mmCIF file of C-alpha atoms in Angstrom:
data_model
loop_
_atom_site.group_PDB
_atom_site.id
_atom_site.type_symbol
_atom_site.label_atom_id
_atom_site.label_comp_id
_atom_site.label_asym_id
_atom_site.label_seq_id
_atom_site.Cartn_x
_atom_site.Cartn_y
_atom_site.Cartn_z
ATOM 1 C CA UNK A 563 16.667 0.945 -19.908
ATOM 2 C CA UNK A 564 17.040 -0.911 -16.760
ATOM 3 C CA UNK A 565 20.287 -3.148 -17.734
ATOM 4 C CA UNK A 566 21.868 -4.805 -15.013
ATOM 5 C CA UNK A 567 19.144 -4.270 -12.420
ATOM 6 C CA UNK A 568 17.046 -7.233 -10.863
ATOM 7 C CA UNK A 569 13.379 -6.853 -9.336
ATOM 8 C CA UNK A 570 13.072 -8.031 -5.705
ATOM 9 C CA UNK A 571 10.905 -10.923 -5.690
ATOM 10 C CA UNK A 572 9.922 -13.118 -2.456
ATOM 11 C CA UNK A 573 7.202 -15.193 -1.549
ATOM 12 C CA UNK A 574 6.828 -16.100 2.411
ATOM 13 C CA UNK A 575 3.876 -18.042 3.960
ATOM 14 C CA UNK A 576 3.809 -19.449 7.698
ATOM 15 C CA UNK A 577 1.659 -20.058 10.131
ATOM 16 C CA UNK A 578 0.529 -22.076 13.289
ATOM 17 C CA UNK A 579 -2.537 -23.550 14.998
ATOM 18 C CA UNK A 580 -3.029 -24.503 18.748
ATOM 19 C CA UNK A 581 -5.847 -26.066 20.328
ATOM 20 C CA UNK A 582 -7.049 -28.662 23.134
ATOM 21 C CA UNK A 583 -9.424 -29.391 26.284
ATOM 22 C CA UNK A 584 -9.715 -26.446 29.006
ATOM 23 C CA UNK A 585 -12.303 -28.749 30.681
ATOM 24 C CA UNK A 586 -12.089 -32.800 29.047
ATOM 25 C CA UNK A 587 -15.298 -33.223 27.264
ATOM 26 C CA UNK A 588 -16.506 -29.515 28.139
ATOM 27 C CA UNK A 589 -14.744 -26.791 27.123
ATOM 28 C CA UNK A 590 -12.068 -26.478 23.955
ATOM 29 C CA UNK A 591 -10.485 -23.919 22.400
ATOM 30 C CA UNK A 592 -8.620 -23.593 18.871
ATOM 31 C CA UNK A 593 -6.551 -20.816 17.865
ATOM 32 C CA UNK A 594 -4.641 -20.305 14.550
ATOM 33 C CA UNK A 595 -2.370 -17.547 12.586
ATOM 34 C CA UNK A 596 -1.545 -17.255 9.257
ATOM 35 C CA UNK A 597 0.561 -14.827 7.182
ATOM 36 C CA UNK A 598 1.673 -14.292 3.563
ATOM 37 C CA UNK A 599 4.339 -11.843 2.786
ATOM 38 C CA UNK A 600 5.013 -11.383 -1.137
ATOM 39 C CA UNK A 601 7.062 -9.061 -3.112
ATOM 40 C CA UNK A 602 5.952 -9.338 -6.710
ATOM 41 C CA UNK A 603 8.253 -8.135 -9.324
ATOM 42 C CA UNK A 604 6.831 -5.645 -11.934
ATOM 43 C CA UNK A 605 8.780 -3.843 -14.644
ATOM 44 C CA UNK A 606 8.426 -0.010 -15.978
ATOM 45 C CA UNK A 607 8.374 0.293 -19.659
ATOM 46 C CA UNK A 608 6.600 2.598 -22.363
ATOM 47 C CA UNK A 609 4.194 0.775 -24.538
ATOM 48 C CA UNK A 610 6.040 -1.371 -27.463
ATOM 49 C CA UNK A 611 4.093 0.996 -30.303
ATOM 50 C CA UNK A 612 5.656 4.137 -28.944
ATOM 51 C CA UNK A 613 8.862 2.812 -28.339
ATOM 52 C CA UNK A 614 9.200 1.615 -32.178
ATOM 53 C CA UNK A 615 7.766 4.981 -33.441
ATOM 54 C CA UNK A 616 9.926 7.334 -32.022
ATOM 55 C CA UNK A 617 13.240 7.470 -29.557
ATOM 56 C CA UNK A 618 12.021 8.522 -25.879
ATOM 57 C CA UNK A 619 14.312 11.271 -23.891
ATOM 58 C CA UNK A 620 16.687 9.822 -21.587
ATOM 59 C CA UNK A 621 15.528 11.436 -18.522
ATOM 60 C CA UNK A 622 11.905 9.460 -18.991
ATOM 61 C CA UNK A 623 13.695 6.399 -20.001
ATOM 62 C CA UNK A 624 15.478 6.406 -16.870
ATOM 63 C CA UNK A 625 12.488 5.671 -14.773
ATOM 64 C CA UNK A 626 12.183 2.372 -16.706
ATOM 65 C CA UNK A 627 13.396 -0.817 -15.612
ATOM 66 C CA UNK A 628 12.372 -3.240 -12.791
ATOM 67 C CA UNK A 629 10.506 -2.408 -9.543
ATOM 68 C CA UNK A 630 8.330 -4.504 -7.154
ATOM 69 C CA UNK A 631 5.137 -4.583 -5.301
ATOM 70 C CA UNK A 632 5.009 -5.822 -1.979
ATOM 71 C CA UNK A 633 1.829 -7.589 -0.331
ATOM 72 C CA UNK A 634 1.449 -8.624 3.432
ATOM 73 C CA UNK A 635 -1.756 -10.356 4.763
ATOM 74 C CA UNK A 636 -2.182 -11.438 8.487
ATOM 75 C CA UNK A 637 -5.190 -13.683 9.715
ATOM 76 C CA UNK A 638 -5.633 -14.383 13.238
ATOM 77 C CA UNK A 639 -8.565 -17.045 14.299
ATOM 78 C CA UNK A 640 -9.649 -18.167 17.814
ATOM 79 C CA UNK A 641 -12.729 -20.279 18.770
ATOM 80 C CA UNK A 642 -14.228 -21.707 22.200
ATOM 81 C CA UNK A 643 -16.291 -24.367 22.066
ATOM 82 C CA UNK A 644 -18.455 -25.649 25.131
ATOM 83 C CA UNK A 645 -20.436 -28.429 25.225
ATOM 84 C CA UNK A 646 -23.148 -27.842 27.936
ATOM 85 C CA UNK A 647 -24.963 -31.185 27.403
ATOM 86 C CA UNK A 648 -25.537 -33.689 24.998
ATOM 87 C CA UNK A 649 -28.221 -31.646 23.323
ATOM 88 C CA UNK A 650 -26.460 -28.054 23.635
ATOM 89 C CA UNK A 651 -23.156 -26.626 22.008
ATOM 90 C CA UNK A 652 -22.049 -23.173 22.332
ATOM 91 C CA UNK A 653 -19.404 -21.412 20.307
ATOM 92 C CA UNK A 654 -17.582 -18.124 20.210
ATOM 93 C CA UNK A 655 -15.397 -17.737 17.490
ATOM 94 C CA UNK A 656 -13.428 -14.268 16.200
ATOM 95 C CA UNK A 657 -11.561 -13.508 13.132
ATOM 96 C CA UNK A 658 -9.268 -10.609 12.079
ATOM 97 C CA UNK A 659 -7.954 -10.065 8.850
ATOM 98 C CA UNK A 660 -5.378 -7.055 8.220
ATOM 99 C CA UNK A 661 -3.879 -6.636 4.810
ATOM 100 C CA UNK A 662 -1.183 -3.906 3.727
ATOM 101 C CA UNK A 663 0.905 -3.646 0.953
ATOM 102 C CA UNK A 664 0.950 -1.546 -2.413
ATOM 103 C CA UNK A 665 -1.251 -1.457 -5.817
ATOM 104 C CA UNK A 666 -0.844 -0.136 -9.309
ATOM 105 C CA UNK A 667 3.009 -0.398 -9.823
ATOM 106 C CA UNK A 668 4.683 -0.954 -13.345
ATOM 107 C CA UNK A 669 3.790 -0.529 -16.615
ATOM 108 C CA UNK A 670 3.925 3.360 -16.785
ATOM 109 C CA UNK A 671 3.222 4.259 -13.162
ATOM 110 C CA UNK A 672 6.196 4.565 -10.964
ATOM 111 C CA UNK A 673 6.265 3.843 -7.074
ATOM 112 C CA UNK A 674 5.623 7.416 -6.261
ATOM 113 C CA UNK A 675 2.125 7.028 -8.214
ATOM 114 C CA UNK A 676 1.483 3.424 -6.579
ATOM 115 C CA UNK A 677 -1.472 3.084 -4.292
ATOM 116 C CA UNK A 678 -0.827 2.174 -0.435
ATOM 117 C CA UNK A 679 -3.484 -0.915 0.233
ATOM 118 C CA UNK A 680 -5.343 -0.922 3.601
ATOM 119 C CA UNK A 681 -7.685 -3.653 3.765
ATOM 120 C CA UNK A 682 -9.039 -5.194 7.405
ATOM 121 C CA UNK A 683 -11.919 -7.167 8.710
ATOM 122 C CA UNK A 684 -12.871 -8.354 11.953
ATOM 123 C CA UNK A 685 -15.780 -10.924 12.725
ATOM 124 C CA UNK A 686 -17.247 -12.106 16.080
ATOM 125 C CA UNK A 687 -19.740 -15.106 16.129
ATOM 126 C CA UNK A 688 -21.668 -16.477 19.105
ATOM 127 C CA UNK A 689 -23.630 -19.980 17.886
ATOM 128 C CA UNK A 690 -25.780 -22.238 19.761
ATOM 129 C CA UNK A 691 -26.552 -25.403 18.452
ATOM 130 C CA UNK A 692 -29.310 -27.581 20.073
ATOM 131 C CA UNK A 693 -30.050 -31.343 18.711
ATOM 132 C CA UNK A 694 -32.895 -33.568 19.816
ATOM 133 C CA UNK A 695 -33.670 -37.113 18.099
ATOM 134 C CA UNK A 696 -35.221 -35.547 15.265
ATOM 135 C CA UNK A 697 -34.371 -31.710 15.483
ATOM 136 C CA UNK A 698 -31.207 -29.712 14.878
ATOM 137 C CA UNK A 699 -31.426 -25.744 15.577
ATOM 138 C CA UNK A 700 -28.276 -23.711 14.650
ATOM 139 C CA UNK A 701 -28.401 -19.719 15.949
ATOM 140 C CA UNK A 702 -25.702 -17.403 15.357
ATOM 141 C CA UNK A 703 -25.355 -13.848 16.619
ATOM 142 C CA UNK A 704 -22.562 -12.077 14.611
ATOM 143 C CA UNK A 705 -20.460 -8.725 14.492
ATOM 144 C CA UNK A 706 -18.774 -7.843 11.576
ATOM 145 C CA UNK A 707 -16.538 -4.774 10.665
ATOM 146 C CA UNK A 708 -14.711 -4.371 7.408
ATOM 147 C CA UNK A 709 -12.864 -1.544 6.031
ATOM 148 C CA UNK A 710 -11.126 -0.800 2.837
ATOM 149 C CA UNK A 711 -9.124 2.292 2.229
ATOM 150 C CA UNK A 712 -6.514 2.900 -0.423
ATOM 151 C CA UNK A 713 -4.713 5.802 -0.752
ATOM 152 C CA UNK A 714 -1.996 7.636 -2.831
ATOM 153 C CA UNK A 715 1.359 6.474 -1.766
ATOM 154 C CA UNK A 716 2.710 10.499 -1.785
ATOM 155 C CA UNK A 717 0.383 13.543 -1.767
ATOM 156 C CA UNK A 718 0.434 15.981 -4.511
ATOM 157 C CA UNK A 719 -0.216 16.055 -7.933
ATOM 158 C CA UNK A 720 -0.507 13.332 -10.540
ATOM 159 C CA UNK A 721 2.155 13.839 -13.446
ATOM 160 C CA UNK A 722 1.521 12.275 -16.788
ATOM 161 C CA UNK A 723 4.048 12.149 -19.751
ATOM 162 C CA UNK A 724 2.428 11.452 -23.081
ATOM 163 C CA UNK A 725 3.427 11.349 -26.867
ATOM 164 C CA UNK A 726 1.415 11.553 -29.998
ATOM 165 C CA UNK A 727 1.023 8.500 -31.731
ATOM 166 C CA UNK A 728 -1.184 9.133 -34.716
ATOM 167 C CA UNK A 729 -3.003 6.120 -36.175
ATOM 168 C CA UNK A 730 -5.598 6.418 -38.868
ATOM 169 C CA UNK A 731 -8.823 6.213 -36.411
ATOM 170 C CA UNK A 732 -7.164 9.241 -34.472
ATOM 171 C CA UNK A 733 -4.443 11.556 -35.737
ATOM 172 C CA UNK A 734 -4.059 12.895 -32.509
ATOM 173 C CA UNK A 735 -3.958 10.053 -29.903
ATOM 174 C CA UNK A 736 -2.028 10.645 -26.837
ATOM 175 C CA UNK A 737 -0.331 7.733 -25.354
ATOM 176 C CA UNK A 738 0.839 7.934 -21.627
ATOM 177 C CA UNK A 739 4.538 6.988 -21.443
ATOM 178 C CA UNK A 740 5.000 7.865 -17.808
ATOM 179 C CA UNK A 741 3.240 8.479 -14.577
ATOM 180 C CA UNK A 742 4.856 9.650 -11.613
ATOM 181 C CA UNK A 743 4.254 12.292 -8.934
ATOM 182 C CA UNK A 744 1.017 11.025 -6.821
ATOM 183 C CA UNK A 745 -1.290 8.761 -7.347
ATOM 184 C CA UNK A 746 -5.086 9.342 -7.703
ATOM 185 C CA UNK A 747 -7.002 6.256 -5.863
ATOM 186 C CA UNK A 748 -8.002 7.849 -2.504
ATOM 187 C CA UNK A 749 -11.020 5.476 -1.342
ATOM 188 C CA UNK A 750 -12.850 5.256 2.217
ATOM 189 C CA UNK A 751 -15.391 2.641 2.039
ATOM 190 C CA UNK A 752 -16.312 0.486 5.124
ATOM 191 C CA UNK A 753 -19.495 -1.304 6.891
ATOM 192 C CA UNK A 754 -20.124 -2.522 10.317
ATOM 193 C CA UNK A 755 -23.190 -4.061 12.137
ATOM 194 C CA UNK A 756 -24.973 -7.260 13.336
ATOM 195 C CA UNK A 757 -26.695 -10.001 12.224
ATOM 196 C CA UNK A 758 -29.200 -12.442 13.433
ATOM 197 C CA UNK A 759 -29.448 -15.953 11.853
ATOM 198 C CA UNK A 760 -31.612 -19.102 12.769
ATOM 199 C CA UNK A 761 -31.776 -22.411 11.040
ATOM 200 C CA UNK A 762 -34.125 -25.286 11.869
ATOM 201 C CA UNK A 763 -33.511 -28.803 10.463
ATOM 202 C CA UNK A 764 -36.183 -31.632 10.772
ATOM 203 C CA UNK A 765 -35.253 -35.190 10.468
ATOM 204 C CA UNK A 766 -38.407 -36.894 11.769
ATOM 205 C CA UNK A 767 -40.119 -37.679 8.201
ATOM 206 C CA UNK A 768 -38.809 -40.737 6.949
ATOM 207 C CA UNK A 769 -36.579 -40.584 3.519
ATOM 208 C CA UNK A 770 -36.742 -36.640 3.850
ATOM 209 C CA UNK A 771 -35.343 -33.565 5.327
ATOM 210 C CA UNK A 772 -36.973 -30.533 6.089
ATOM 211 C CA UNK A 773 -35.291 -27.072 6.429
ATOM 212 C CA UNK A 774 -36.426 -23.701 7.381
ATOM 213 C CA UNK A 775 -34.401 -20.328 8.509
ATOM 214 C CA UNK A 776 -34.302 -16.879 8.873
ATOM 215 C CA UNK A 777 -31.527 -13.961 8.713
ATOM 216 C CA UNK A 778 -31.366 -10.471 9.463
ATOM 217 C CA UNK A 779 -28.629 -8.326 8.814
#
């Protein structure tokens, strides 16, 4: 089935970066933007063993053929760097990532039974770096928040169509040939919170480097 059809396919990646001094030799900024925009070709069809064993009704095979699975990701990043003096550097950075798209398309699952992807993450980090002749101290205060919330594309019941394909181990083996109606993947996951980290490095012992640190999250 699906003769003459062609699944849509597209791959786009783009981005930009920009930075420079705000106060020469003291305060600098840097920002980036990156994006991915994909449309991945998929194909709907029954397992080959079922097709070889028996013909399927046309109202089922009419669903078969090429289909597509979209995905889009956007990432934003920005950073301010302040050199207070030769020993002290402060950095404030922020990152935001957003993903949307469709999962679980193809095989015997139609687009209506697919999963809508929603995945995003935010991270803000304040860093202080202190250096002396023999010491380096690197401290961070970080806030992170992320969410993973896939959901069914449509609401309603999931509808499975199966056929019996007997085999020696299971004479009543049921094989799914079509999944339409709604999908069943609904999740609400996420986390957020603060983190503190401090790492200390000592270079004063000739030929050796000593490191120690602690992190709370």
